[in-house]
XYZ file of C-alpha atoms in Angstrom:
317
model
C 0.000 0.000 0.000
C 1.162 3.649 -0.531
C 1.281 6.070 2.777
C 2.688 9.222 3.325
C 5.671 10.323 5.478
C 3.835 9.925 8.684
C 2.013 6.799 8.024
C 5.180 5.171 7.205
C 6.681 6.719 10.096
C 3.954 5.130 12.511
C 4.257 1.702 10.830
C 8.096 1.412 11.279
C 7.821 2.667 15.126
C 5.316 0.104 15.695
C 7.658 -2.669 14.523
C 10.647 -1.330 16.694
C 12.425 0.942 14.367
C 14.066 4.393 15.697
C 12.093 7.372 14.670
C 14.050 9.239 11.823
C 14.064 12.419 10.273
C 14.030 12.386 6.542
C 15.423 15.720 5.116
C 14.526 15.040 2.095
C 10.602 14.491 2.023
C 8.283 16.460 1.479
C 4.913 16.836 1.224
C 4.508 15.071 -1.543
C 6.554 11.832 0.367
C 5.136 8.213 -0.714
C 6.343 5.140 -0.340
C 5.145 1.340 0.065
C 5.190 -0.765 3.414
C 4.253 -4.377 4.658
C 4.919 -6.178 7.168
C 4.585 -9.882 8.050
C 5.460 -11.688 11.233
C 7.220 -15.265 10.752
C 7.518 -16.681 14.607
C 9.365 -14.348 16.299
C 10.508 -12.503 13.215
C 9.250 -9.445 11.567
C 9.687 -8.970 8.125
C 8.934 -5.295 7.124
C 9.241 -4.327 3.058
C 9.731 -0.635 2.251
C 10.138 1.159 -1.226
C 10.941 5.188 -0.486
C 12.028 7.935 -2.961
C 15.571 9.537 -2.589
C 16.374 10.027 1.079
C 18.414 11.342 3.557
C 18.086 10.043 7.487
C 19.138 10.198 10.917
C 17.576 8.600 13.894
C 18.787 9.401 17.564
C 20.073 6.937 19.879
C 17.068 5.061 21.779
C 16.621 3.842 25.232
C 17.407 0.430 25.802
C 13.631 -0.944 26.735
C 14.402 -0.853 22.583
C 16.846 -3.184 22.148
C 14.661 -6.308 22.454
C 15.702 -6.949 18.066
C 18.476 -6.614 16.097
C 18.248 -5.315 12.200
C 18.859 -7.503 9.218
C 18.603 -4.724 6.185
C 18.917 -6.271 2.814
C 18.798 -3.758 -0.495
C 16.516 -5.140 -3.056
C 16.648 -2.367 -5.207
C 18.678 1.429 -5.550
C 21.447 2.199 -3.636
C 22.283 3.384 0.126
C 24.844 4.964 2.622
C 24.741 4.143 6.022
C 26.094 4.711 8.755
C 26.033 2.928 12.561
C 28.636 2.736 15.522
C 32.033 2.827 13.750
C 31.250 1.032 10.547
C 29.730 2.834 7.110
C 28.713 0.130 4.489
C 27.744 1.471 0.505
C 25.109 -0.675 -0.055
C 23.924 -1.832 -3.395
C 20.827 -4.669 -4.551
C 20.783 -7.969 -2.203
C 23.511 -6.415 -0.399
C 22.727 -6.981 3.467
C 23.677 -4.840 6.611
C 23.393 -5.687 10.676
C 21.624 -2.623 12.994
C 20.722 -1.819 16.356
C 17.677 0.136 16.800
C 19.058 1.667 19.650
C 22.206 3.359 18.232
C 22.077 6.346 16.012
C 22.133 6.092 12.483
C 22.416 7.746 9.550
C 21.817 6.883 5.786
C 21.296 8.422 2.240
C 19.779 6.569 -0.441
C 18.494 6.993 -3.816
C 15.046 5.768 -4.737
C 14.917 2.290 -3.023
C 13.260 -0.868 -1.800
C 14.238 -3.058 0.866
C 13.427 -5.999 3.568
C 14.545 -5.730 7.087
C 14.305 -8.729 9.256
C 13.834 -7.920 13.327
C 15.663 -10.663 14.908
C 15.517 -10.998 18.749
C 18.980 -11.144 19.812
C 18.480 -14.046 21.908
C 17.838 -16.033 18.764
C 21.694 -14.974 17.829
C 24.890 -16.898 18.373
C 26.874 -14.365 18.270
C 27.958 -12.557 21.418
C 27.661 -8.390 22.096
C 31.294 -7.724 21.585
C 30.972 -9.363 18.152
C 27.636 -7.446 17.433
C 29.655 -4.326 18.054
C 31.968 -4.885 15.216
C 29.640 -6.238 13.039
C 27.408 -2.641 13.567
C 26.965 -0.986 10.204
C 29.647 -3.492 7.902
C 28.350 -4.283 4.195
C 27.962 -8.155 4.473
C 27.982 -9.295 0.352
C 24.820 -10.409 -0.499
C 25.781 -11.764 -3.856
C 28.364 -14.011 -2.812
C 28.807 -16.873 0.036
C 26.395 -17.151 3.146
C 25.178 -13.494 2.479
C 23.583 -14.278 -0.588
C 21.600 -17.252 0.606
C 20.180 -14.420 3.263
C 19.496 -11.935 0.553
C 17.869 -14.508 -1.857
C 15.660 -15.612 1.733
C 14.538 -12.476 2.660
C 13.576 -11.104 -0.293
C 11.144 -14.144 -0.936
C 10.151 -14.565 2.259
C 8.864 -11.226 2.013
C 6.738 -12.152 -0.557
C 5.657 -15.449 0.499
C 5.179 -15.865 4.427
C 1.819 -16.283 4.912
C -0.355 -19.344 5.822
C 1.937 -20.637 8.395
C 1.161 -22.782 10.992
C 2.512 -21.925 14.248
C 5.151 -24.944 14.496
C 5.999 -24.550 11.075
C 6.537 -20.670 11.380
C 8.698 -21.224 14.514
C 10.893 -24.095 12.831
C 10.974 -21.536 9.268
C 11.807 -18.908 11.512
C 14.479 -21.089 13.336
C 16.312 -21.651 9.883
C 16.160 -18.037 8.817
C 17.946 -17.015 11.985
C 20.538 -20.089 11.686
C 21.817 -18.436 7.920
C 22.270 -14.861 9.522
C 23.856 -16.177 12.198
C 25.973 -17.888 9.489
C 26.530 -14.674 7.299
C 27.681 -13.082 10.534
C 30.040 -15.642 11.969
C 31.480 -15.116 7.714
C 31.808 -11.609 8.071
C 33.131 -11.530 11.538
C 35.847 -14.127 10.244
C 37.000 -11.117 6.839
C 37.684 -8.621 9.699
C 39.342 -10.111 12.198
C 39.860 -7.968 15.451
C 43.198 -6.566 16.781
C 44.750 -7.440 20.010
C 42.606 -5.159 21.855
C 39.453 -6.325 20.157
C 40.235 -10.128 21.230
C 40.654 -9.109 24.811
C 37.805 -7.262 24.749
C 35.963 -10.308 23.447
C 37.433 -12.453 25.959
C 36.312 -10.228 28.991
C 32.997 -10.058 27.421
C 32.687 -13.458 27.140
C 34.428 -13.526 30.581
C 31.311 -11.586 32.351
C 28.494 -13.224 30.134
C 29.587 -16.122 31.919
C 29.480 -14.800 35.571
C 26.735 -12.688 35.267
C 24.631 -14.349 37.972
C 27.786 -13.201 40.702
C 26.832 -10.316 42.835
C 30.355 -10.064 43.483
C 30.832 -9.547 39.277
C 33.224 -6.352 39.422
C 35.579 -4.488 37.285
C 38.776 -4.932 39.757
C 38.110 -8.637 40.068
C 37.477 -8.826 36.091
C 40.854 -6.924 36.004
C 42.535 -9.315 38.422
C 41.157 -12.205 36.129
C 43.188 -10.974 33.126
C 45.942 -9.780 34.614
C 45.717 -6.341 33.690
C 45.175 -2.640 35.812
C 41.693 -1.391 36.022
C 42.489 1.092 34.409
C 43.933 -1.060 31.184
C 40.362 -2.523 31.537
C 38.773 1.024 31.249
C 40.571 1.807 28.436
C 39.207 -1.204 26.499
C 35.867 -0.093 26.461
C 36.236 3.560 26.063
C 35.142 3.357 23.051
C 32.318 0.851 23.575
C 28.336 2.129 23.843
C 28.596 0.821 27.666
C 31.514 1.266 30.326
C 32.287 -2.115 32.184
C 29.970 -1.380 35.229
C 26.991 -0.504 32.908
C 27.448 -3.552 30.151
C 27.440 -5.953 33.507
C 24.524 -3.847 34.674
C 22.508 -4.403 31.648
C 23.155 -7.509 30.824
C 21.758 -8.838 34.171
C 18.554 -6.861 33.363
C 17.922 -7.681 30.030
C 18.357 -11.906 31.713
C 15.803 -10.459 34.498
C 13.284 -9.233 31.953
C 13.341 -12.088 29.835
C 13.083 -14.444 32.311
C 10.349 -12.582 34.584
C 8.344 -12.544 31.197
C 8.300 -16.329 30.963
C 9.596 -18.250 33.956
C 6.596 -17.721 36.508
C 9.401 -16.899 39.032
C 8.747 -14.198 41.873
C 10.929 -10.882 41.338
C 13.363 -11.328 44.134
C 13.871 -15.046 43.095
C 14.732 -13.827 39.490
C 16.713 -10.606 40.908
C 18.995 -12.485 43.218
C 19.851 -15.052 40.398
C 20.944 -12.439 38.153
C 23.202 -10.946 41.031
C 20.688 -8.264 42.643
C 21.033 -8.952 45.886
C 18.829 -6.360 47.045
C 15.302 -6.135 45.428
C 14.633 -2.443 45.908
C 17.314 -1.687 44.110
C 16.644 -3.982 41.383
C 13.141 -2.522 41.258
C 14.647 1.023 40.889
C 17.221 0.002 38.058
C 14.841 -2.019 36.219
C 12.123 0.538 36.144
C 14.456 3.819 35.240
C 16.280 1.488 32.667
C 12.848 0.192 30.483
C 10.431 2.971 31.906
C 7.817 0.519 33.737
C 8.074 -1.493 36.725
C 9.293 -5.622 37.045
C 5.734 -6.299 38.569
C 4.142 -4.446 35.259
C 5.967 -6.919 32.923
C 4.724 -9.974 35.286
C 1.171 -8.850 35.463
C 1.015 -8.153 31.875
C 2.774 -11.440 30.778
C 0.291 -13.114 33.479
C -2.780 -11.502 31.325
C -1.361 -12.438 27.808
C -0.889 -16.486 29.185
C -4.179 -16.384 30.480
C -5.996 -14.715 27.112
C -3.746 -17.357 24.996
C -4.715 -20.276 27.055
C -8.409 -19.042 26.867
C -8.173 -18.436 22.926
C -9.035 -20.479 20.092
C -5.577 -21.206 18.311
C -4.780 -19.586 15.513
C -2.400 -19.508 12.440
C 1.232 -17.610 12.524
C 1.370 -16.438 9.195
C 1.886 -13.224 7.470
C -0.254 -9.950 7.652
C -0.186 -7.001 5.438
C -1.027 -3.348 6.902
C -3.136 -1.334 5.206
C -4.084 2.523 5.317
């Protein structure tokens, strides 16, 4: 369907994109957009005249999904954390829709997937480098993404639920794949590997309350300050990756496990549930009992429902 700036606006805020300002549109501005859901994947198609975008950084209650872009048609520039990737057709990119970002494009058409970044292998100190790199989508693993999403966004519809989730399990498998490719053409410095390897370091020990950037330090045999000077360049210090890391565990696992607060708190290293309550709420803007007692009301309506089909859906305005 055709919709004006703010209609298309609207629809890409709803699926979890950053709001952007387009410099070039006017009132005139048209452009096409569907979406479809496959599992827990969102497909979203978009065809836009010439443009010229930035989006502001976004609070992290956003970063639930990660961005698969892949060009179908025109050309873009854009631009994310350190990397800037000239995209052309069935090229691919990786966002997050909580960093800034900034692109230029001529007339265009594209598919984004939203993948939950649960569903990827691929740790937060690789996302970082992978952040706004052209991944080749007419050669090797990228291309069997490109050629995927491109139909998919044509043809996901009629699903049935186990059939969407096991569809949707394979779709995340080749990104993951692409990725792991692309991560292996740049490979990291000395600094970048320990960087890796204390992220990978604190993933694993996230559930300590005594997780701290002196004994982190200690564990690599480097100063604190060495370890400071790692991540200076990073979106989060030390303290505040470790921070939200244990709450993005919490809120995942209070929206699904059926475990009290404090129980889910204290395994995730929050030893005192006030505070817990205060961090999670200023970090995602509502409070941990809000995301239980809404999760409670969705189980209960699903369990109460007829079941239905997970296929695709197309907006229309």
């Amino acid at each position: 369907m055709v919709s004006n700036l703010d209609a298309v606006q609207d629809e890409l805020a709803a699926s979890g994109f950053p709001p952007l300002a387009n410099k070039l549109a006017g009132r005139g501005f048209r452009a096409r957009i569907a979406t479809r859901d496959l599992g827990p994947l969102r497909l979203v198609s978009l065809a836009t005249p010439e443009s010229a975008c930035v989006g502001r950084e976004r609070d992290a209650r956003d970063g639930e999904n990660l961005a698969v872009k892949v060009m179908t048609r025109g050309r873009t520039r854009i631009g994310q954390g350190r990397g800037e990737a000239e995209l052309g057709p069935a090229d691919l990119v990786l966002l997050d829709p909580t960093r800034g970002v900034r692109f230029e494009s001529t007339a265009s058409a594209h598919v984004t997937i939203l993948v939950p970044r649960r569903e990827l292998r691929i740790r937060p100190a690789q996302v970082d480098r992978l952040i706004g790199v052209r991944i080749d989508g007419n050669n090797g693993p990228g291309a069997l993404v490109s050629a995927l999403a491109r139909e998919s966004a044509r043809s996901v519809t009629g699903f049935r639920a186990g059939d969407a989730l096991r569809s949707a399990a394979a779709v995340v498998e080749l990104i993951s794949v692409a990725l792991e490719a692309r991560l292996g053409d740049n490979r990291p410095g000395p600094d970048e590997r320990l960087r890796d390897r204390i992220t990978g370091y604190i993933e694993a020990r996230l559930a300590d309350p005594g997780l701290s950037p002196p004994g982190i330090a200690a564990a690599h045999h480097i100063s604190v300050r060495r370890l400071h000077k790692l991540f200076e360049d990073q979106p989060l210090t030390v303290a505040a990756l470790i921070r939200r890391r244990r709450l993005e565990h919490c809120r995942a696992e209070l929206a699904g496990s059926g475990r009290t607060i404090t129980a889910v708190a204290a395994r995730w290293g929050f030893a005192d549930p006030t505070h817990f309550s205060k961090l999670f709420k200023a970090t995602y803007g509502y409070t941990a009992r809000a995301l239980v007692t809404s999760n409670s009301a969705r189980t209960t309506k699903t369990l109460t429902a007829p079941p239905e089909q997970d296929g695709g859906r197309q907006q229309t305005r």
